[in-house]
XYZ file of C-alpha atoms in Angstrom:
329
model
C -28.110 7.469 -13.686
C -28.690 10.711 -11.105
C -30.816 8.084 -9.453
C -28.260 4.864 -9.230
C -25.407 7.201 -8.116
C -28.131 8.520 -5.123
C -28.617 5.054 -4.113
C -24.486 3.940 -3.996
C -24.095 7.615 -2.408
C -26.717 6.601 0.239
C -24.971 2.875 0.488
C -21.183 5.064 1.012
C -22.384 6.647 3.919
C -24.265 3.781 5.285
C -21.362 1.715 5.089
C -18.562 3.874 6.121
C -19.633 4.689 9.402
C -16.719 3.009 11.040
C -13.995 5.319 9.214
C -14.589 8.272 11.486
C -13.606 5.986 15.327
C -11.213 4.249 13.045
C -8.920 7.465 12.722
C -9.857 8.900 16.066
C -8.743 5.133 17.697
C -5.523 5.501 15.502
C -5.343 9.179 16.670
C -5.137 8.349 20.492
C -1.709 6.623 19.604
C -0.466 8.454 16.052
C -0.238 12.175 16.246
C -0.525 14.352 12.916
C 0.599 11.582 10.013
C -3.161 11.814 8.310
C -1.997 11.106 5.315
C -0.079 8.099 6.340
C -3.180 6.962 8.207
C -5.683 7.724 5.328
C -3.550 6.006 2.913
C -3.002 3.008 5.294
C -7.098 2.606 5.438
C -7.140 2.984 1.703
C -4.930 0.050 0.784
C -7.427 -1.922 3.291
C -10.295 -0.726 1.438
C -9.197 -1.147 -2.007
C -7.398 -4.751 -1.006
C -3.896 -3.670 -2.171
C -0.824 -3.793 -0.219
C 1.288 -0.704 0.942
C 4.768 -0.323 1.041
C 6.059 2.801 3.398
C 9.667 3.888 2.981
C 10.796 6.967 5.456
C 14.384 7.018 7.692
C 13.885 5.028 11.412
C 11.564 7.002 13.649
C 8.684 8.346 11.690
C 6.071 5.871 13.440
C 5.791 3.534 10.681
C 5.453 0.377 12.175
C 3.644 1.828 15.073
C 0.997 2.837 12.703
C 0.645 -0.639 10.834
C 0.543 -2.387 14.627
C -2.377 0.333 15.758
C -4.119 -0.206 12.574
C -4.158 -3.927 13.198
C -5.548 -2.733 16.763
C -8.080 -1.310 15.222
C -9.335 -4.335 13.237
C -10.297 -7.190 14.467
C -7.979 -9.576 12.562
C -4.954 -12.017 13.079
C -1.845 -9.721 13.043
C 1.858 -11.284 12.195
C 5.047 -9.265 12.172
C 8.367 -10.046 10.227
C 11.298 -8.943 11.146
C 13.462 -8.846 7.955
C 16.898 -9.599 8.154
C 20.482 -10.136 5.914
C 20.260 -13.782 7.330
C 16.697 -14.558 7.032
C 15.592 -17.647 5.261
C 12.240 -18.032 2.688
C 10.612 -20.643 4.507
C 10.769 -18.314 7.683
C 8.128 -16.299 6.004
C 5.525 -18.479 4.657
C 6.636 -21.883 6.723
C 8.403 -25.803 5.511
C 7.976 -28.906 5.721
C 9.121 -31.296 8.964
C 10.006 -34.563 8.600
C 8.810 -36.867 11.365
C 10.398 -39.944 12.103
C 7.574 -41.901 13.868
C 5.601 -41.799 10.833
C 8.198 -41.404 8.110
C 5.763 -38.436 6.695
C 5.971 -34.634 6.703
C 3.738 -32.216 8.296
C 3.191 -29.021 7.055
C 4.639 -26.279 9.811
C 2.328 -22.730 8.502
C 4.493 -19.652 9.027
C 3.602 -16.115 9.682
C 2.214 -15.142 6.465
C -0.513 -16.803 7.164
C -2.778 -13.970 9.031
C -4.732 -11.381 7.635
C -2.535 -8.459 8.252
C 1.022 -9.011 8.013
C 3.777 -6.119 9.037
C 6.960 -6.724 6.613
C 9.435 -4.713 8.805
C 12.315 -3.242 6.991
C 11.890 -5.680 4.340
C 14.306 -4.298 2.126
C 17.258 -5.581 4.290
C 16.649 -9.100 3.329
C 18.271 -10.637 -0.040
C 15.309 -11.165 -3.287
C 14.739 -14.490 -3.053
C 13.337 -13.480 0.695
C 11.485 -10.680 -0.677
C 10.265 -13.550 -3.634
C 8.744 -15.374 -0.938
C 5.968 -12.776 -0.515
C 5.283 -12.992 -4.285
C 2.894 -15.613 -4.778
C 0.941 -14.461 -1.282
C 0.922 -10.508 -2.585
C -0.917 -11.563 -5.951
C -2.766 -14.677 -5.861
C -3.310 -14.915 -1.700
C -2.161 -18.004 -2.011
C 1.507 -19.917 -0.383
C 3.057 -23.393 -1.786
C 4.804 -25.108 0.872
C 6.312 -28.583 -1.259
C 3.080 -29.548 -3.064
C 0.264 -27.899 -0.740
C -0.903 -24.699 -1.882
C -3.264 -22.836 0.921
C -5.609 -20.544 0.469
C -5.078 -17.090 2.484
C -8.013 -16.100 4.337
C -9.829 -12.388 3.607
C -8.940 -9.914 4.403
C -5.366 -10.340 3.245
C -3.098 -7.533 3.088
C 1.184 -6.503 3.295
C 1.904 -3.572 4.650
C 5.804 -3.760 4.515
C 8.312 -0.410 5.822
C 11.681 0.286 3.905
C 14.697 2.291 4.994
C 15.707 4.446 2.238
C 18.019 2.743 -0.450
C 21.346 4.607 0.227
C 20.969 3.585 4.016
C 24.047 1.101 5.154
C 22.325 -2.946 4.914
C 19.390 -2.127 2.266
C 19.078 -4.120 -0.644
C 16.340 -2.768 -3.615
C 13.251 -4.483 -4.278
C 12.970 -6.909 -7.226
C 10.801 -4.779 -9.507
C 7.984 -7.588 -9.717
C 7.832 -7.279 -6.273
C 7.651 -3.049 -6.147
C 4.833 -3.540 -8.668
C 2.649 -5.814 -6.714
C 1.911 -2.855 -4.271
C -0.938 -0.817 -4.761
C 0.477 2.216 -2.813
C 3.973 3.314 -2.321
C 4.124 6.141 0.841
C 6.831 8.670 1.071
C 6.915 8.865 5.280
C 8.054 12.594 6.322
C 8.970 14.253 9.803
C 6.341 15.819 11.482
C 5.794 19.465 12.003
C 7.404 20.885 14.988
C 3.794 21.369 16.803
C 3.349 17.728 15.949
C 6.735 16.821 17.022
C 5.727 18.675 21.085
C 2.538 16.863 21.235
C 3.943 13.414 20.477
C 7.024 14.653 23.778
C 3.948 14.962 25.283
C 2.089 11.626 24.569
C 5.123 8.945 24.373
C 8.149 10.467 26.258
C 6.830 7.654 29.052
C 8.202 4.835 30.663
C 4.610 2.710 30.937
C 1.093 3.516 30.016
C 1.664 4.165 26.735
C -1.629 4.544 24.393
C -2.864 1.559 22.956
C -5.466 1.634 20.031
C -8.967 -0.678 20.713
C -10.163 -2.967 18.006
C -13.903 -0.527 16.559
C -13.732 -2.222 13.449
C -14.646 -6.015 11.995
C -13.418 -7.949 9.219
C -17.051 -8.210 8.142
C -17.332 -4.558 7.657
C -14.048 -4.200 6.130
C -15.445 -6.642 3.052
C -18.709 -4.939 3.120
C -17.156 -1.528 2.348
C -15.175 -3.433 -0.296
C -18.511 -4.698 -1.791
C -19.644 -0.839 -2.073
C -16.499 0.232 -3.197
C -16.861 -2.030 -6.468
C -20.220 -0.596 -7.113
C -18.801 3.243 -7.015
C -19.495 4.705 -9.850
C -16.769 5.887 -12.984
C -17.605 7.934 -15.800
C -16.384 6.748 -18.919
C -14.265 10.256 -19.459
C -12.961 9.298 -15.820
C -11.465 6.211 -16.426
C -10.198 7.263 -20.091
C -8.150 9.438 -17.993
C -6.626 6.809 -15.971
C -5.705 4.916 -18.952
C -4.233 8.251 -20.617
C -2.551 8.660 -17.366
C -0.580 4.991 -17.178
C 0.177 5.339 -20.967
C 1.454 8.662 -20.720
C 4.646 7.062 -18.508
C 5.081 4.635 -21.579
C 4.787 6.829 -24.340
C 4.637 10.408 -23.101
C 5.650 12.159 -26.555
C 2.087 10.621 -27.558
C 0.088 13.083 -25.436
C 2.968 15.870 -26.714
C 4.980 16.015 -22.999
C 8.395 16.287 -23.379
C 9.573 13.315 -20.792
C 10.616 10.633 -23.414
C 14.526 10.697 -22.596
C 14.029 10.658 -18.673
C 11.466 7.497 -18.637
C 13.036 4.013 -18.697
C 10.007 2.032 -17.952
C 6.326 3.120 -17.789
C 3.812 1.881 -15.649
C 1.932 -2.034 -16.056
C -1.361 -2.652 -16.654
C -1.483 -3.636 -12.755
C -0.765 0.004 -12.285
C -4.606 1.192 -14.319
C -6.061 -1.022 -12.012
C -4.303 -0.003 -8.711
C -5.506 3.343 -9.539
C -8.868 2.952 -10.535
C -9.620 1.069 -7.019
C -7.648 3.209 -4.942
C -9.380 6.218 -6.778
C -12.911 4.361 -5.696
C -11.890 3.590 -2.345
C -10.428 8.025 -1.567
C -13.981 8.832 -3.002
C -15.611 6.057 -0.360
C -13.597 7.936 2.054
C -14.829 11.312 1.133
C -18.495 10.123 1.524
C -19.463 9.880 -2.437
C -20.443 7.413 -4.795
C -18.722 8.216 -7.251
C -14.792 9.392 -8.430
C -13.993 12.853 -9.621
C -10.465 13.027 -11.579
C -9.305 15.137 -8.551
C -10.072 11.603 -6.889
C -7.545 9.959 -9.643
C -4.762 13.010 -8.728
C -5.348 13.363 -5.041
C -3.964 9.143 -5.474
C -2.066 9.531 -8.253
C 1.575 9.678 -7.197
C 1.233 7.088 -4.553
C 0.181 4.149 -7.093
C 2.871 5.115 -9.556
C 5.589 6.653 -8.104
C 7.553 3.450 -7.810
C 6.269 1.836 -11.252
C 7.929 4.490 -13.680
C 11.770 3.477 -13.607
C 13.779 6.730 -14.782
C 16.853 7.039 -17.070
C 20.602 7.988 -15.792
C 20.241 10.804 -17.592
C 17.294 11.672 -15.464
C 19.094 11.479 -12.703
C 22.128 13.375 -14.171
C 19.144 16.101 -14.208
C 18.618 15.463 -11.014
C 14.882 14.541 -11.713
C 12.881 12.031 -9.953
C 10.194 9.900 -10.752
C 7.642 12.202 -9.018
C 8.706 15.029 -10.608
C 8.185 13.144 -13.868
C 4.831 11.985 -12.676
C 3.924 15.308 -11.772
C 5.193 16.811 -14.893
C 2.674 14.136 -16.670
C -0.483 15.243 -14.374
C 0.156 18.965 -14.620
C 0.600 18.605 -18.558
C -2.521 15.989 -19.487
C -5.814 17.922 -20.010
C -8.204 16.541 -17.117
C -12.300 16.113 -18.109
């Protein structure tokens, strides 16, 4: 085994190469907000989308647009609004007189990274539209269903819920992201250096594509070979189940969870898990791997009570309460 874990270590480092100019590109143009950055590149690597909620301002959709700099892919932005209509997002159909058929108009969907901006200020069945893309990277416009080309990912940014115009997430939808990132201010060192870098009129730093689709799906390909131990991944599993049933592994959070985390949400973490260790250079995942991840991919699958929030209690803290509480191999 020491010798197959060697090899896939030797195959980690090979193949990511390109992380270090990836985060010094996104550097030039994003100051301090590494683990906005680091999460962003692990929701490419582990082919799940991201959804990053934080009040206007905090460089969200700057980050998502240098990332796509970065890559050399098709970009598409939506700008979600109270108005906005599904077939804006993945396209229609257009009658045509001449020849009494319909031709298929694509819409913006259709590229391999797609910014939903502010997508929770547009009604569900707008948000529903991204459904069938998000999960089976497919779109059905009238009775053509297309195939989304690799690599495929969402990377949508949400005002907080109490803001004025914000409408929540359907909960399928919440649950087809792999990663949801909590966006804060930056330090006050940070906040000087980015005065310094974009209080300009012109000449603003751009990121440069350093990075190919290719060797995004070739990192992928390692990534699936990383290496689990079966203690490891019983952990995951005791992890999800411990949001269903926590009175099972003898924490006391019963009465504060509504709903526990899907089955979507063991696998989320076991590739996001593979891809942090990918980023830390190893071929394999420690359970600090499975923590360091932990609240991202389940922070907004555990639903809490109203008497949780009568407690003023969170899901993280419940989360939290469930990692600090389950014994770790």
């Amino acid at each position: 085994m020491n010798t197959g874990i060697s090899a896939i270590n030797a195959a980690v480092q090979e193949t990511s190469a390109f992380v270090r100019p990836l985060f010094s590109e996104l550097g030039k143009v994003i100051i301090g907000q590494s683990y906005l950055v680091e999460r962003l590149t692990i929701g490419l690597l582990a082919n799940g989308h991201v959804l990053l909620e934080g009040v206007p301002g905090l460089a969200k959709t700057l980050s998502v647009k240098s990332l796509s700099s970065c890559l050399s892919v098709r970009f598409s932005r939506l700008q979600f609004t109270p108005d906005m209509l599904p077939a804006d997002v993945i396209g229609t159909q257009i009658y045509n007189p001449q020849s009494g058929g319909f031709t298929t108009r694509r819409g913006p969907i259709f590229a391999n990274l797609v910014l939903a901006d502010e997508i929770n200020r547009a009604p569900a069945k707008v948000q529903s539209a991204l459904l069938e893309a998000m999960q089976e990277k497919q779109v059905t416009i009238g009775d053509q269903t297309f195939k989304l080309e690799e690599p495929f990912l969402v990377l949508a940014t949400q005002n907080p819920i109490e803001q004025e115009g914000t409408y929540p997430l359907p909960e399928a939808q919440v649950d087809r992201f792999m990663l949801k990132l909590k966006i804060g201010y930056p330090s006050r060192a940070e906040e000087r250096s980015i005065l310094d870098l974009m209080a300009h009129t012109s000449n603003l730093p751009k990121a440069n594509a350093v990075v190919t689709s290719d060797q995004i799906l070739k990192a992928r390909q390692v990534i699936n070979d990383i290496y689990i131990d079966d203690k490891v991944k019983d952990y995951i599993v005791d992890i999800v189940c411990a949001t269903r049933d926590p009175e099972a592994y003898k924490i006391q959070a019963k009465d504060f969870i509504q709903l526990g985390a899907s089955p979507r949400a063991t696998i989320s973490l076991t590739l996001a898990a593979k891809a942090y260790a990918f980023l830390k250079g190893r071929g394999y995942v420690t359970p600090q791997d499975v923590k360091s991840i932990g609240m991202d991919v389940l922070r907004h699958r555990v639903t809490i009570t109203y008497e949780a929030e009568a407690e003023n209690k969170t899901s993280e803290t419940i989360i939290q309460k469930i990692f600090d509480e389950l014994p770790v191999p």
